mmCIF file of C-alpha atoms in Angstrom:
data_model
loop_
_atom_site.group_PDB
_atom_site.id
_atom_site.type_symbol
_atom_site.label_atom_id
_atom_site.label_comp_id
_atom_site.label_asym_id
_atom_site.label_seq_id
_atom_site.Cartn_x
_atom_site.Cartn_y
_atom_site.Cartn_z
ATOM 1 C CA MET D 1 0.511 -21.610 44.724
ATOM 2 C CA LYS D 2 -1.701 -19.501 42.501
ATOM 3 C CA ASN D 3 -0.058 -16.583 40.685
ATOM 4 C CA THR D 4 -2.320 -13.727 41.783
ATOM 5 C CA LYS D 5 -1.129 -11.352 39.050
ATOM 6 C CA VAL D 6 -1.916 -13.860 36.317
ATOM 7 C CA HIS D 7 -5.270 -14.652 37.928
ATOM 8 C CA SER D 8 -6.162 -10.957 38.121
ATOM 9 C CA PHE D 9 -5.189 -10.463 34.490
ATOM 10 C CA LEU D 10 -7.367 -13.393 33.375
ATOM 11 C CA GLU D 11 -10.327 -11.994 35.292
ATOM 12 C CA LEU D 12 -9.834 -8.600 33.655
ATOM 13 C CA LEU D 13 -9.540 -10.270 30.243
ATOM 14 C CA ASN D 14 -12.805 -12.156 30.760
ATOM 15 C CA GLN D 15 -14.566 -8.932 31.746
ATOM 16 C CA THR D 16 -13.324 -6.853 28.808
ATOM 17 C CA HIS D 17 -12.893 -9.415 26.040
ATOM 18 C CA LYS D 18 -15.629 -8.005 23.849
ATOM 19 C CA ALA D 19 -15.671 -7.803 20.045
ATOM 20 C CA GLU D 20 -14.020 -4.386 19.895
ATOM 21 C CA TRP D 21 -10.996 -5.716 21.799
ATOM 22 C CA GLU D 22 -10.487 -8.879 19.767
ATOM 23 C CA ALA D 23 -7.407 -9.014 17.540
ATOM 24 C CA SER D 24 -9.008 -10.191 14.304
ATOM 25 C CA PRO D 25 -8.162 -11.130 11.663
ATOM 26 C CA SER D 26 -5.054 -13.112 12.509
ATOM 27 C CA ILE D 27 -1.946 -11.234 11.368
ATOM 28 C CA GLN D 28 -0.174 -14.535 10.760
ATOM 29 C CA GLY D 29 -3.117 -15.840 8.733
ATOM 30 C CA ALA D 30 -3.327 -12.631 6.708
ATOM 31 C CA SER D 31 0.409 -12.737 6.001
ATOM 32 C CA ALA D 32 0.222 -16.355 4.800
ATOM 33 C CA TRP D 33 -2.797 -15.607 2.604
ATOM 34 C CA LEU D 34 -1.076 -12.564 1.074
ATOM 35 C CA SER D 35 2.153 -14.478 0.386
ATOM 36 C CA ASP D 36 0.265 -17.278 -1.351
ATOM 37 C CA LEU D 37 -1.722 -14.804 -3.453
ATOM 38 C CA ILE D 38 1.362 -12.890 -4.614
ATOM 39 C CA GLU D 39 3.088 -16.192 -5.386
ATOM 40 C CA PHE D 40 0.072 -17.180 -7.469
ATOM 41 C CA LEU D 41 0.127 -13.880 -9.369
ATOM 42 C CA PHE D 42 3.885 -13.908 -9.900
ATOM 43 C CA PRO D 43 5.085 -17.517 -9.480
ATOM 44 C CA ASN D 44 8.801 -18.194 -9.184
ATOM 45 C CA THR D 45 8.250 -21.836 -10.139
ATOM 46 C CA ARG D 46 5.795 -23.468 -12.525
ATOM 47 C CA LEU D 47 3.995 -25.185 -9.670
ATOM 48 C CA ASN D 48 4.425 -24.984 -5.943
ATOM 49 C CA ARG D 49 3.206 -27.377 -3.269
ATOM 50 C CA TYR D 50 -0.257 -27.567 -4.812
ATOM 51 C CA SER D 51 -0.866 -29.597 -7.961
ATOM 52 C CA THR D 52 -2.187 -26.912 -10.315
ATOM 53 C CA TYR D 53 -2.634 -23.162 -10.561
ATOM 54 C CA GLU D 54 -6.354 -23.809 -10.195
ATOM 55 C CA GLY D 55 -5.604 -25.617 -6.950
ATOM 56 C CA ILE D 56 -3.508 -22.727 -5.662
ATOM 57 C CA LEU D 57 -6.252 -20.226 -6.471
ATOM 58 C CA LYS D 58 -8.996 -22.383 -4.956
ATOM 59 C CA LYS D 59 -7.086 -22.824 -1.709
ATOM 60 C CA ASN D 60 -6.364 -19.088 -1.542
ATOM 61 C CA GLN D 61 -10.050 -18.359 -2.061
ATOM 62 C CA ILE D 62 -11.057 -20.787 0.693
ATOM 63 C CA ASP D 63 -8.435 -19.311 3.020
ATOM 64 C CA LEU D 64 -9.817 -15.797 2.504
ATOM 65 C CA GLU D 65 -13.377 -16.976 3.120
ATOM 66 C CA ASN D 66 -12.362 -18.766 6.331
ATOM 67 C CA MET D 67 -10.429 -15.705 7.489
ATOM 68 C CA LEU D 68 -13.454 -13.457 6.959
ATOM 69 C CA LEU D 69 -15.736 -15.989 8.656
ATOM 70 C CA SER D 70 -13.474 -15.851 11.704
ATOM 71 C CA TYR D 71 -14.280 -12.211 12.436
ATOM 72 C CA LEU D 72 -17.284 -11.183 10.325
ATOM 73 C CA ASP D 73 -20.847 -12.244 11.028
ATOM 74 C CA PRO D 74 -22.450 -13.746 7.867
ATOM 75 C CA LYS D 75 -25.779 -12.321 9.042
ATOM 76 C CA ASP D 76 -24.345 -8.814 8.783
ATOM 77 C CA TYR D 77 -22.014 -9.203 5.836
ATOM 78 C CA ASP D 78 -22.253 -11.199 2.585
ATOM 79 C CA ILE D 79 -18.878 -12.897 2.841
ATOM 80 C CA GLU D 80 -19.396 -15.213 -0.121
ATOM 81 C CA PHE D 81 -20.269 -12.288 -2.396
ATOM 82 C CA ALA D 82 -17.186 -10.337 -1.281
ATOM 83 C CA VAL D 83 -14.833 -13.280 -1.825
ATOM 84 C CA ASN D 84 -16.259 -14.009 -5.280
ATOM 85 C CA ALA D 85 -16.163 -10.332 -6.253
ATOM 86 C CA PHE D 86 -12.521 -10.044 -5.183
ATOM 87 C CA TYR D 87 -11.379 -13.026 -7.229
ATOM 88 C CA ASP D 88 -13.537 -12.000 -10.197
ATOM 89 C CA ASP D 89 -11.486 -8.784 -10.286
ATOM 90 C CA LEU D 90 -8.129 -10.500 -9.812
ATOM 91 C CA ASP D 91 -7.314 -10.279 -13.540
ATOM 92 C CA THR D 92 -7.681 -6.469 -13.350
ATOM 93 C CA ILE D 93 -5.374 -6.322 -10.324
ATOM 94 C CA TYR D 94 -2.859 -8.514 -12.157
ATOM 95 C CA ASN D 95 -2.935 -6.436 -15.364
ATOM 96 C CA ASN D 96 -2.540 -3.213 -13.379
ATOM 97 C CA LEU D 97 0.470 -4.668 -11.568
ATOM 98 C CA ARG D 98 2.022 -5.711 -14.885
ATOM 99 C CA CYS D 99 1.727 -2.077 -15.987
ATOM 100 C CA ASP D 100 3.261 -0.903 -12.698
ATOM 101 C CA ALA D 101 6.195 -3.322 -13.025
ATOM 102 C CA LEU D 102 6.837 -2.312 -16.622
ATOM 103 C CA LYS D 103 6.764 1.383 -15.673
ATOM 104 C CA ILE D 104 9.321 0.773 -12.914
ATOM 105 C CA PHE D 105 11.572 -1.183 -15.292
ATOM 106 C CA GLU D 106 11.396 1.490 -17.989
ATOM 107 C CA SER D 107 11.992 4.334 -15.500
ATOM 108 C CA ASP D 108 14.843 2.913 -13.441
ATOM 109 C CA PRO D 109 18.188 2.569 -15.257
ATOM 110 C CA ALA D 110 19.362 0.178 -12.533
ATOM 111 C CA ALA D 111 16.619 -2.350 -13.327
ATOM 112 C CA THR D 112 17.848 -5.176 -15.553
ATOM 113 C CA SER D 113 14.484 -6.883 -16.144
ATOM 114 C CA VAL D 114 10.807 -6.773 -15.239
ATOM 115 C CA ASN D 115 11.370 -10.010 -13.314
ATOM 116 C CA GLU D 116 13.969 -8.257 -11.148
ATOM 117 C CA VAL D 117 11.421 -5.549 -10.379
ATOM 118 C CA VAL D 118 8.757 -8.079 -9.377
ATOM 119 C CA VAL D 119 11.087 -10.189 -7.248
ATOM 120 C CA THR D 120 13.261 -7.576 -5.511
ATOM 121 C CA TYR D 121 11.831 -4.044 -5.643
ATOM 122 C CA PRO D 122 10.177 -2.878 -2.400
ATOM 123 C CA GLY D 123 8.245 -0.225 -4.317
ATOM 124 C CA PHE D 124 6.598 -2.843 -6.498
ATOM 125 C CA TYR D 125 5.786 -5.026 -3.494
ATOM 126 C CA ALA D 126 4.157 -2.094 -1.674
ATOM 127 C CA ILE D 127 2.097 -1.249 -4.776
ATOM 128 C CA ALA D 128 1.035 -4.892 -5.188
ATOM 129 C CA VAL D 129 -0.147 -5.126 -1.586
ATOM 130 C CA TYR D 130 -1.915 -1.764 -1.903
ATOM 131 C CA ARG D 131 -3.847 -2.860 -5.009
ATOM 132 C CA ILE D 132 -4.950 -6.073 -3.286
ATOM 133 C CA ALA D 133 -5.904 -4.261 -0.082
ATOM 134 C CA ASN D 134 -7.669 -1.466 -1.954
ATOM 135 C CA LYS D 135 -9.977 -3.928 -3.701
ATOM 136 C CA LEU D 136 -10.853 -5.562 -0.391
ATOM 137 C CA SER D 137 -11.525 -2.133 1.108
ATOM 138 C CA LEU D 138 -13.797 -1.167 -1.798
ATOM 139 C CA LEU D 139 -15.805 -4.316 -1.029
ATOM 140 C CA GLY D 140 -16.377 -3.027 2.478
ATOM 141 C CA ILE D 141 -14.180 -5.572 4.235
ATOM 142 C CA PRO D 142 -12.939 -4.025 7.500
ATOM 143 C CA ILE D 143 -9.537 -4.316 9.196
ATOM 144 C CA LEU D 144 -7.967 -6.831 6.798
ATOM 145 C CA PRO D 145 -6.988 -4.237 4.137
ATOM 146 C CA ARG D 146 -5.161 -2.197 6.795
ATOM 147 C CA VAL D 147 -3.482 -5.323 8.161
ATOM 148 C CA LEU D 148 -2.144 -6.065 4.670
ATOM 149 C CA THR D 149 -0.788 -2.580 3.985
ATOM 150 C CA GLU D 150 0.816 -2.473 7.432
ATOM 151 C CA LEU D 151 2.547 -5.771 6.651
ATOM 152 C CA ALA D 152 3.951 -4.098 3.533
ATOM 153 C CA HIS D 153 4.805 -0.991 5.569
ATOM 154 C CA GLY D 154 6.840 -3.045 8.011
ATOM 155 C CA LYS D 155 8.607 -4.883 5.218
ATOM 156 C CA THR D 156 9.360 -1.934 2.914
ATOM 157 C CA GLY D 157 9.095 1.282 4.933
ATOM 158 C CA ILE D 158 6.379 2.450 2.504
ATOM 159 C CA ASP D 159 3.073 3.441 4.136
ATOM 160 C CA ILE D 160 0.125 3.467 1.701
ATOM 161 C CA HIS D 161 -3.362 3.572 3.161
ATOM 162 C CA PRO D 162 -5.663 1.058 1.430
ATOM 163 C CA ASN D 163 -8.341 3.720 0.880
ATOM 164 C CA ALA D 164 -6.080 5.965 -1.187
ATOM 165 C CA VAL D 165 -6.948 6.161 -4.890
ATOM 166 C CA ILE D 166 -3.951 5.426 -7.133
ATOM 167 C CA GLY D 167 -3.989 5.246 -10.928
ATOM 168 C CA VAL D 168 -2.074 3.027 -13.325
ATOM 169 C CA PRO D 169 0.836 2.831 -13.839
ATOM 170 C CA PHE D 170 2.422 3.958 -10.593
ATOM 171 C CA PHE D 171 6.180 4.196 -10.045
ATOM 172 C CA ILE D 172 7.851 4.175 -6.628
ATOM 173 C CA ASP D 173 11.652 4.449 -6.688
ATOM 174 C CA HIS D 174 13.529 3.204 -3.597
ATOM 175 C CA GLY D 175 10.493 4.105 -1.516
ATOM 176 C CA THR D 176 11.693 4.159 2.076
ATOM 177 C CA GLY D 177 9.767 6.729 4.102
ATOM 178 C CA ILE D 178 6.925 7.306 1.622
ATOM 179 C CA VAL D 179 3.576 8.109 3.293
ATOM 180 C CA ILE D 180 0.327 8.245 1.295
ATOM 181 C CA GLY D 181 -2.752 9.128 3.352
ATOM 182 C CA SER D 182 -6.196 7.584 3.211
ATOM 183 C CA THR D 183 -7.904 10.327 1.166
ATOM 184 C CA ALA D 184 -5.019 10.968 -1.234
ATOM 185 C CA VAL D 185 -5.868 10.750 -4.938
ATOM 186 C CA ILE D 186 -3.067 9.942 -7.400
ATOM 187 C CA GLY D 187 -3.591 9.929 -11.149
ATOM 188 C CA ASN D 188 -2.097 7.779 -13.885
ATOM 189 C CA ASN D 189 1.612 7.562 -14.711
ATOM 190 C CA VAL D 190 2.805 9.225 -11.495
ATOM 191 C CA SER D 191 6.337 8.754 -10.130
ATOM 192 C CA ILE D 192 7.254 9.201 -6.459
ATOM 193 C CA TYR D 193 10.671 8.931 -4.841
ATOM 194 C CA GLN D 194 11.777 8.061 -1.325
ATOM 195 C CA GLY D 195 10.722 10.153 1.632
ATOM 196 C CA VAL D 196 7.678 11.752 -0.031
ATOM 197 C CA THR D 197 4.681 12.504 2.179
ATOM 198 C CA LEU D 198 1.162 13.104 0.882
ATOM 199 C CA GLY D 199 -0.356 14.053 4.184
ATOM 200 C CA ALA D 200 -2.921 16.122 6.074
ATOM 201 C CA LEU D 201 -2.524 19.696 7.274
ATOM 202 C CA GLN D 202 -3.946 18.776 10.660
ATOM 203 C CA VAL D 203 -4.871 15.616 12.523
ATOM 204 C CA SER D 204 -8.284 15.580 14.166
ATOM 205 C CA LYS D 205 -10.826 12.800 14.684
ATOM 206 C CA GLN D 206 -13.572 15.236 13.675
ATOM 207 C CA LEU D 207 -12.060 15.339 10.166
ATOM 208 C CA SER D 208 -12.344 11.584 9.573
ATOM 209 C CA ASN D 209 -14.958 12.036 6.822
ATOM 210 C CA VAL D 210 -13.223 14.999 5.161
ATOM 211 C CA LYS D 211 -10.709 14.849 2.292
ATOM 212 C CA ARG D 212 -7.493 15.629 4.143
ATOM 213 C CA HIS D 213 -4.780 14.546 1.705
ATOM 214 C CA PRO D 214 -3.616 15.990 -1.639
ATOM 215 C CA THR D 215 -4.644 15.187 -5.188
ATOM 216 C CA VAL D 216 -1.833 14.460 -7.657
ATOM 217 C CA GLU D 217 -2.901 14.537 -11.305
ATOM 218 C CA ASP D 218 -1.565 12.484 -14.235
ATOM 219 C CA ASN D 219 2.108 12.353 -15.296
ATOM 220 C CA VAL D 220 3.481 14.077 -12.185
ATOM 221 C CA ILE D 221 6.978 13.393 -10.811
ATOM 222 C CA ILE D 222 7.650 14.050 -7.106
ATOM 223 C CA TYR D 223 11.292 13.804 -6.062
ATOM 224 C CA ALA D 224 12.783 12.722 -2.741
ATOM 225 C CA ARG D 225 11.886 14.130 0.685
ATOM 226 C CA THR D 226 9.090 16.362 -0.574
ATOM 227 C CA THR D 227 6.066 16.989 1.659
ATOM 228 C CA ILE D 228 2.681 17.905 0.185
ATOM 229 C CA LEU D 229 -0.172 18.535 2.611
ATOM 230 C CA GLY D 230 -3.872 19.325 2.543
ATOM 231 C CA GLY D 231 -7.069 17.985 1.056
ATOM 232 C CA ASN D 232 -7.519 21.051 -1.144
ATOM 233 C CA THR D 233 -3.975 20.876 -2.505
ATOM 234 C CA VAL D 234 -3.869 19.786 -6.142
ATOM 235 C CA ILE D 235 -0.689 19.117 -8.096
ATOM 236 C CA GLY D 236 -1.598 19.780 -11.716
ATOM 237 C CA ARG D 237 -0.884 17.272 -14.443
ATOM 238 C CA ASP D 238 2.559 16.988 -16.058
ATOM 239 C CA SER D 239 4.235 18.886 -13.218
ATOM 240 C CA ILE D 240 7.645 18.185 -11.675
ATOM 241 C CA ILE D 241 8.079 18.720 -7.936
ATOM 242 C CA GLY D 242 11.739 18.804 -6.978
ATOM 243 C CA GLY D 243 13.394 17.333 -3.905
ATOM 244 C CA SER D 244 12.901 18.693 -0.371
ATOM 245 C CA VAL D 245 9.936 20.896 -1.347
ATOM 246 C CA PHE D 246 7.224 21.737 1.208
ATOM 247 C CA LEU D 247 3.818 22.479 -0.346
ATOM 248 C CA THR D 248 0.472 23.356 1.215
ATOM 249 C CA ARG D 249 -1.116 25.017 -1.826
ATOM 250 C CA SER D 250 -2.027 23.907 -5.321
ATOM 251 C CA VAL D 251 0.259 23.928 -8.332
ATOM 252 C CA LYS D 252 -1.023 24.530 -11.860
ATOM 253 C CA ALA D 253 -0.561 21.948 -14.602
ATOM 254 C CA TYR D 254 2.815 21.828 -16.402
ATOM 255 C CA SER D 255 4.623 23.495 -13.475
ATOM 256 C CA ASN D 256 8.164 22.932 -12.253
ATOM 257 C CA VAL D 257 8.585 23.479 -8.515
ATOM 258 C CA PHE D 258 12.066 23.461 -6.971
ATOM 259 C CA ASN D 259 13.624 24.393 -3.660
ATOM 260 C CA THR D 260 15.639 27.575 -4.256
ATOM 261 C CA HIS D 261 18.111 26.985 -1.434
ATOM 262 C CA GLN D 262 21.557 27.086 -2.995
ATOM 263 C CA LEU D 263 24.415 24.922 -1.881
ATOM 264 C CA ARG D 264 27.858 26.567 -2.040
ATOM 265 C CA ILE D 265 30.961 24.440 -2.562
ATOM 266 C CA ASP D 266 34.405 26.028 -2.361
ATOM 267 C CA SER D 267 37.257 23.936 -3.722
ATOM 268 C CA LYS D 268 40.926 24.546 -3.010
ATOM 269 C CA GLU D 269 43.551 23.261 -5.333
ATOM 270 C CA GLN D 270 45.976 20.901 -3.659
ATOM 271 C CA VAL D 271 49.421 22.433 -3.273
ATOM 272 C CA VAL D 272 52.113 19.963 -4.313
#
């Protein structure tokens, strides 16, 4: 006996299964490609299942090309150029990530080695995925960069849009709950702690081509649970933004901004 609900669903699927409804690229394929690339950049063994580093890189390159071919039309997009351009810039991505890892190690007293940072720190992982995704986005590759950063978001709780502009080095401590919007601009040597939001003042589809997220200049530190909103909001260089601050206007360079709420603690001596 035919299942009428299943049959009806299949008919609907056939009618509406157009390009805009297709789930491409494969999330599983993107995750495997990303894992292999990060393992190539920061190997935990001298060689893995492939015979040489050259073999690992070549397979990763072929995998990316096949993934793009699965959802991009070569007539409309130069896939070969994009793949070659990405891997030509891989040394820059790697050197930037080395700077990021070293910054995290030097800034966090709990870190015992750069290797510990690379292997275990969610902040470093989120930055690594962002730098990979950002390069793909700059090459005009659709969807895949967002898939990658959402994989990192799910794994770390850190949400960095691939179109954000982030300098080197970049330090994320702990990281859970960090949100960095698509038009945010972050300078060099910036440190951000858990729960920080660099967001928009309002959400509207009509503002999709407008700078909606803040600019953070060089050498700024933003402590936990701070929210900074607005495309015209600029945090001047060498400033310190304390924890639990809410900002919707710019701050001049070399400023210290702190929440003035005072916590009162009364202590009673124990009567023996």
